[in-house]
Tab-separated table of C-alpha atoms in Angstrom:
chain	number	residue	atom	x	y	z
L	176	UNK	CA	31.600	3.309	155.317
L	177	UNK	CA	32.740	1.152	152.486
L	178	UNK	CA	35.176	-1.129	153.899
L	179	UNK	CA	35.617	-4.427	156.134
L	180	UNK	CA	34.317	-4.031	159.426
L	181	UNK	CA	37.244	-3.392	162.121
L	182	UNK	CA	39.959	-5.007	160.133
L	183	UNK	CA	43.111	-6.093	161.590
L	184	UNK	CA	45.841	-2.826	161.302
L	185	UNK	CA	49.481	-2.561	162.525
L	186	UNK	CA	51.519	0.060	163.783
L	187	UNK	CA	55.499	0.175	165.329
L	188	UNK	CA	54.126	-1.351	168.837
L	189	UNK	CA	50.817	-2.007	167.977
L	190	UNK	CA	48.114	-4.749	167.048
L	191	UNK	CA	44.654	-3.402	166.365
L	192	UNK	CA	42.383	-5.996	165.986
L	193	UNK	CA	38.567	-7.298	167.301
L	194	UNK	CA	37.895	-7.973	170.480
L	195	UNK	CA	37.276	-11.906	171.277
L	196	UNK	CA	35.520	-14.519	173.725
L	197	UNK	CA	38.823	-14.628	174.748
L	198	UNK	CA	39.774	-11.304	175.657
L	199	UNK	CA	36.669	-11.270	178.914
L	200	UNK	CA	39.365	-11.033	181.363
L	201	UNK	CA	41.366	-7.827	179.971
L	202	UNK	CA	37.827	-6.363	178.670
L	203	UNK	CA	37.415	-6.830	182.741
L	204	UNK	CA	40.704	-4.964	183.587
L	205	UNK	CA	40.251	-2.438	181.321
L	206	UNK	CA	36.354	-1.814	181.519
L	207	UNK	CA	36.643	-2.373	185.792
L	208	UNK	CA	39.360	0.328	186.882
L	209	UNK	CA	37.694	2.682	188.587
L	210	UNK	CA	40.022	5.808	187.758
L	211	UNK	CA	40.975	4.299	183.677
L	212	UNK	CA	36.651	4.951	183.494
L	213	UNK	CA	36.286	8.064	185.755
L	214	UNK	CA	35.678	10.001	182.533
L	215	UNK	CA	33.630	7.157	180.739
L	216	UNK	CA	30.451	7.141	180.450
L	217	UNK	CA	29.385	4.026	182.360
L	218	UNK	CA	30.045	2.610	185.876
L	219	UNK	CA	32.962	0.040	186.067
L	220	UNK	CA	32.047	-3.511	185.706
L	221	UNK	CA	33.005	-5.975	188.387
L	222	UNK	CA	32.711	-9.921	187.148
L	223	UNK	CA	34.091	-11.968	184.147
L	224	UNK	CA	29.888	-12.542	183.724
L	225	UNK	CA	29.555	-8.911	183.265
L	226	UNK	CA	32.848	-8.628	180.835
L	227	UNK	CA	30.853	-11.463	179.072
L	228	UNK	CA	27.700	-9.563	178.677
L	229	UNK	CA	29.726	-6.488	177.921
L	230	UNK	CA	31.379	-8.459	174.767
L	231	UNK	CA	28.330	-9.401	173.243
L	232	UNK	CA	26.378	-6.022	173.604
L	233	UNK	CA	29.249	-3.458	172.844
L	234	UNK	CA	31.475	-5.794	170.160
L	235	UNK	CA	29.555	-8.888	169.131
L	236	UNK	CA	26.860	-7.151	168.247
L	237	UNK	CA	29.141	-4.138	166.179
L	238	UNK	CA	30.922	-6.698	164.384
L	239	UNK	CA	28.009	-8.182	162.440
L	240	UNK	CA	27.316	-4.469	161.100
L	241	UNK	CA	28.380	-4.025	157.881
L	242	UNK	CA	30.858	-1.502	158.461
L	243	UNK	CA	33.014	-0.241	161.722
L	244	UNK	CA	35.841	0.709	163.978
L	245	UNK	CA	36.102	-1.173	167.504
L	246	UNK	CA	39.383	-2.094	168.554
L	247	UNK	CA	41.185	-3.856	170.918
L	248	UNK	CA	44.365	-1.849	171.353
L	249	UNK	CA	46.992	-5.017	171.772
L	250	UNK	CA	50.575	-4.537	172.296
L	251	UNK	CA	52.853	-6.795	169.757
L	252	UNK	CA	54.897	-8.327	172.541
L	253	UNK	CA	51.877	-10.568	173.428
L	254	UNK	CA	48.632	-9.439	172.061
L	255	UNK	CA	46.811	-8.829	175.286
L	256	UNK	CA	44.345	-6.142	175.420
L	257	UNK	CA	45.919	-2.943	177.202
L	258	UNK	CA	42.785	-0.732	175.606
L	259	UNK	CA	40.167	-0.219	173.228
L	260	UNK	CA	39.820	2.324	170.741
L	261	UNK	CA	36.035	3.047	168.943
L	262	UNK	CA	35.129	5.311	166.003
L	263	UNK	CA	31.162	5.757	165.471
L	264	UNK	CA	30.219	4.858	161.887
L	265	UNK	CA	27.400	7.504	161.875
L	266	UNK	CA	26.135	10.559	163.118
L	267	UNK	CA	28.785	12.627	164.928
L	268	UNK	CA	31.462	10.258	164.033
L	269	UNK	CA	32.699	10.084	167.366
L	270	UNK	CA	36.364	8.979	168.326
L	271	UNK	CA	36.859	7.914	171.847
L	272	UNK	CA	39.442	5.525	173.560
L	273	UNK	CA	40.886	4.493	176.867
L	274	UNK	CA	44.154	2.827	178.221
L	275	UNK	CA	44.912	0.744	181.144
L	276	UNK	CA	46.849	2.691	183.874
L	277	UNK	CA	50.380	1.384	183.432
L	278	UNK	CA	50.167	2.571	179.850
L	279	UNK	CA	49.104	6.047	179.976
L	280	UNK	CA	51.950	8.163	178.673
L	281	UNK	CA	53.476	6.531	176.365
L	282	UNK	CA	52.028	7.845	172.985
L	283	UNK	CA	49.965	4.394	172.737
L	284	UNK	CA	46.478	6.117	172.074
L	285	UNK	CA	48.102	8.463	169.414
L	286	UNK	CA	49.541	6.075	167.601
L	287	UNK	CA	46.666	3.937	167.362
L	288	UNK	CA	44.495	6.892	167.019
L	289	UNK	CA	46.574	7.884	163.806
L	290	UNK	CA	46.057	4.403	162.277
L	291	UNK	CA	42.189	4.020	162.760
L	292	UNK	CA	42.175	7.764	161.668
L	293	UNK	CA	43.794	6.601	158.112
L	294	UNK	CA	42.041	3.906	157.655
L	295	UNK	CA	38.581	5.827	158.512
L	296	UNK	CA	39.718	8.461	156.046
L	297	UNK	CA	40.300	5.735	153.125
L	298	UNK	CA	36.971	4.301	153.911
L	299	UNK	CA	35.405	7.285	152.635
L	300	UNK	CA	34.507	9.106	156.864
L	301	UNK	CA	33.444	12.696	155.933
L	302	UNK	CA	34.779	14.042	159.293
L	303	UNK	CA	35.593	12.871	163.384
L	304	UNK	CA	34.506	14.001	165.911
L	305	UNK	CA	35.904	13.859	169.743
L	306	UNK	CA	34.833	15.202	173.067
L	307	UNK	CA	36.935	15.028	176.663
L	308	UNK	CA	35.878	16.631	179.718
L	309	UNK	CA	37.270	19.360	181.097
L	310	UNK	CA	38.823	18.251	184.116
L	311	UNK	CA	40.890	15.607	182.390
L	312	UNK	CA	42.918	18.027	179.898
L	313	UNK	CA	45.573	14.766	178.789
L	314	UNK	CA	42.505	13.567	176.691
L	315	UNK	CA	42.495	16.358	174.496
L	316	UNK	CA	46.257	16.845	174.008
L	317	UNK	CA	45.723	13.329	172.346
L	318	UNK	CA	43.150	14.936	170.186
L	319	UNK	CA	45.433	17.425	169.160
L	320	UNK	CA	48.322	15.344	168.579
L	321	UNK	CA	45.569	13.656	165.946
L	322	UNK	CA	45.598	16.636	163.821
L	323	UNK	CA	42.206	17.667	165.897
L	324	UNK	CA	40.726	21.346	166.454
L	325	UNK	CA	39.023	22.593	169.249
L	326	UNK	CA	35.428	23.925	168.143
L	327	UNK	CA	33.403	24.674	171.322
L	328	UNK	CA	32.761	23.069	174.517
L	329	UNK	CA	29.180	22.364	176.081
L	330	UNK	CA	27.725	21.344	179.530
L	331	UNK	CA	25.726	18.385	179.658
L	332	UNK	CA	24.047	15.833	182.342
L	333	UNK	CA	25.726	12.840	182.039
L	334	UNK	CA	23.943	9.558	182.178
L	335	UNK	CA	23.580	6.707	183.683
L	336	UNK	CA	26.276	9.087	186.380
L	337	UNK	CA	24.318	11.809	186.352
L	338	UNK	CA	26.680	14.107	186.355
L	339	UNK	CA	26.914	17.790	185.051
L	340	UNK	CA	30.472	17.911	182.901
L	341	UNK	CA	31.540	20.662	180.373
L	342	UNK	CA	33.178	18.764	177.029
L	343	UNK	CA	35.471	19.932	174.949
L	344	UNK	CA	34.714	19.182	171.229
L	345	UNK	CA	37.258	18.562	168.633
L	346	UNK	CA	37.162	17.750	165.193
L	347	UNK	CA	39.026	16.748	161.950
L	348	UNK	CA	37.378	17.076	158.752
L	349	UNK	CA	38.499	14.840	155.411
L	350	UNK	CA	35.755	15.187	152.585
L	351	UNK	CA	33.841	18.635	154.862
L	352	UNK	CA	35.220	22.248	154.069
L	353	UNK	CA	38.123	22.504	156.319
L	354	UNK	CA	35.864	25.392	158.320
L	355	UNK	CA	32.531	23.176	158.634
L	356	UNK	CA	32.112	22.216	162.616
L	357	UNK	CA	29.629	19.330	163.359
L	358	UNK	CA	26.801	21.201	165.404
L	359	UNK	CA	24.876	18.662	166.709
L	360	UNK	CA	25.845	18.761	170.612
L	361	UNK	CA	26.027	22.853	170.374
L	362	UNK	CA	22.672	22.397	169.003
L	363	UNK	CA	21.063	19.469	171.437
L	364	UNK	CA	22.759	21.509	174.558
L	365	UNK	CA	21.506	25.004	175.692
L	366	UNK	CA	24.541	25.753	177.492
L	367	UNK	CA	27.637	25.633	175.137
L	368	UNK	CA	30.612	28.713	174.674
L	369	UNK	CA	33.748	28.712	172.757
L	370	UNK	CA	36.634	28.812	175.471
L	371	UNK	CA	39.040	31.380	174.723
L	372	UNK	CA	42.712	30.643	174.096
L	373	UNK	CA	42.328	26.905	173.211
C-alpha cells in the first residue's frame, strides 16, 4: 500500500470515511445486533464501554498504520454510521463488510464495495480476497456483483464461536495473472473442495 490510510471517498449515497470517538453509539448498533453479526466472527457487544474499547483496538489502532482500508459506511443524508466496510492491507487481502438491518438490500455494500475496490486497486493491492459462509448465500452475490470469482470453499472451526462453517472463497485479481487463486486457507485447512456449479 502506497497511499493515505482510509481516506475519505464518495459515492451517489455514500460517505466513506474513519470511524470516530464519536461514532461509539452506531459502532454499538452495528457491532451489537445479534442477527447483522450471526456470520461475524465475534460475539455481539453490549455497552457504549465496550463500543469504546472496540474503537480503539479495531480502528484507533489501524489508523496510525501507515497504510489501510477501514470504513465507516455513512449515508450522505446525515453521516451516521449504518456499516463498516474493511480491506486487509496484507496477507490474504481480505474484504469483508456488514450493514445494519434496515439497510440490507439496497445495493449499499456494493456500492461501497466498488469504491474501496478502486481505490485499493490505485494503491497498487495485487489481488482481494473474500470469504462468506455457506448458509448466508446474499454475502456472496455481493461478491459477485464486485467483479469476484468463486475459487473453492473450505471448512473451518471458527473462533472465539467455535463453530464448524464451510466458506466460500472469492477473489479478484489486479496486478496477479487473471488465473492465480490465493491458496492460503485451501492450504491451512485439510478439508476444502471446489463446489460444483458456482
Amino acid at each position: 500500500m502506497k497511499g493515505e490510510n482510509s481516506p475519505t471517498l464518495y459515492t451517489q449515497r455514500l460517505v466513506l470515511r474513519r470511524f470516530t470517538p464519536a461514532d461509539r453509539e452506531a459502532l454499538l448498533d452495528i457491532y451489537g445486533d445479534r442477527e447483522v453479526n450471526t456470520f461475524l466472527p465475534w460475539f455481539p457487544i453490549s455497552t457504549l464501554e465496550e463500543a469504546d474499547a472496540l474503537f480503539a483496538a479495531r480502528y484507533e489502532a489501524a489508523y496510525r498504520q501507515p497504510g489501510g482500508y477501514r470504513y465507516a459506511l455513512c449515508r450522505r443524508a446525515d453521516d451516521r454510521p449504518i456499516g463498516y466496510l474493511h480491506l486487509e492491507g496484507e496477507g490474504a487481502h481480505d474484504f469483508g463488510y456488514a450493514l445494519l438491518r434496515p439497510f440490507w438490500g439496497r445495493g449499499y455494500a456494493t456500492e461501497a464495495g466498488r469504491a474501496v475496490l478502486e481505490w485499493a486497486r490505485a494503491d497498487g493491492v495485487p489481488f482481494v480476497t473474500a470469504t462468506h459462509d455457506r448458509q448466508n448465500p446474499a454475502s456472496g452475490r455481493v461478491m459477485q456483483r464486485l467483479g469476484m470469482a468463486y475459487c473453492y470453499s473450505y471448512r473451518e472451526q471458527w473462533q472465539p464461536k467455535d463453530l464448524p462453517v464451510v466458506f466460500r472463497l472469492y477473489q479478484l485479481n489486479f496486478t496477479c495473472p487473471e488465473d492465480w487463486v490465493y491458496r492460503g486457507y485451501w492450504e491451512q485447512y485439510p478439508e476444502h473442495f471446489v463446489e460444483a456449479g458456482l
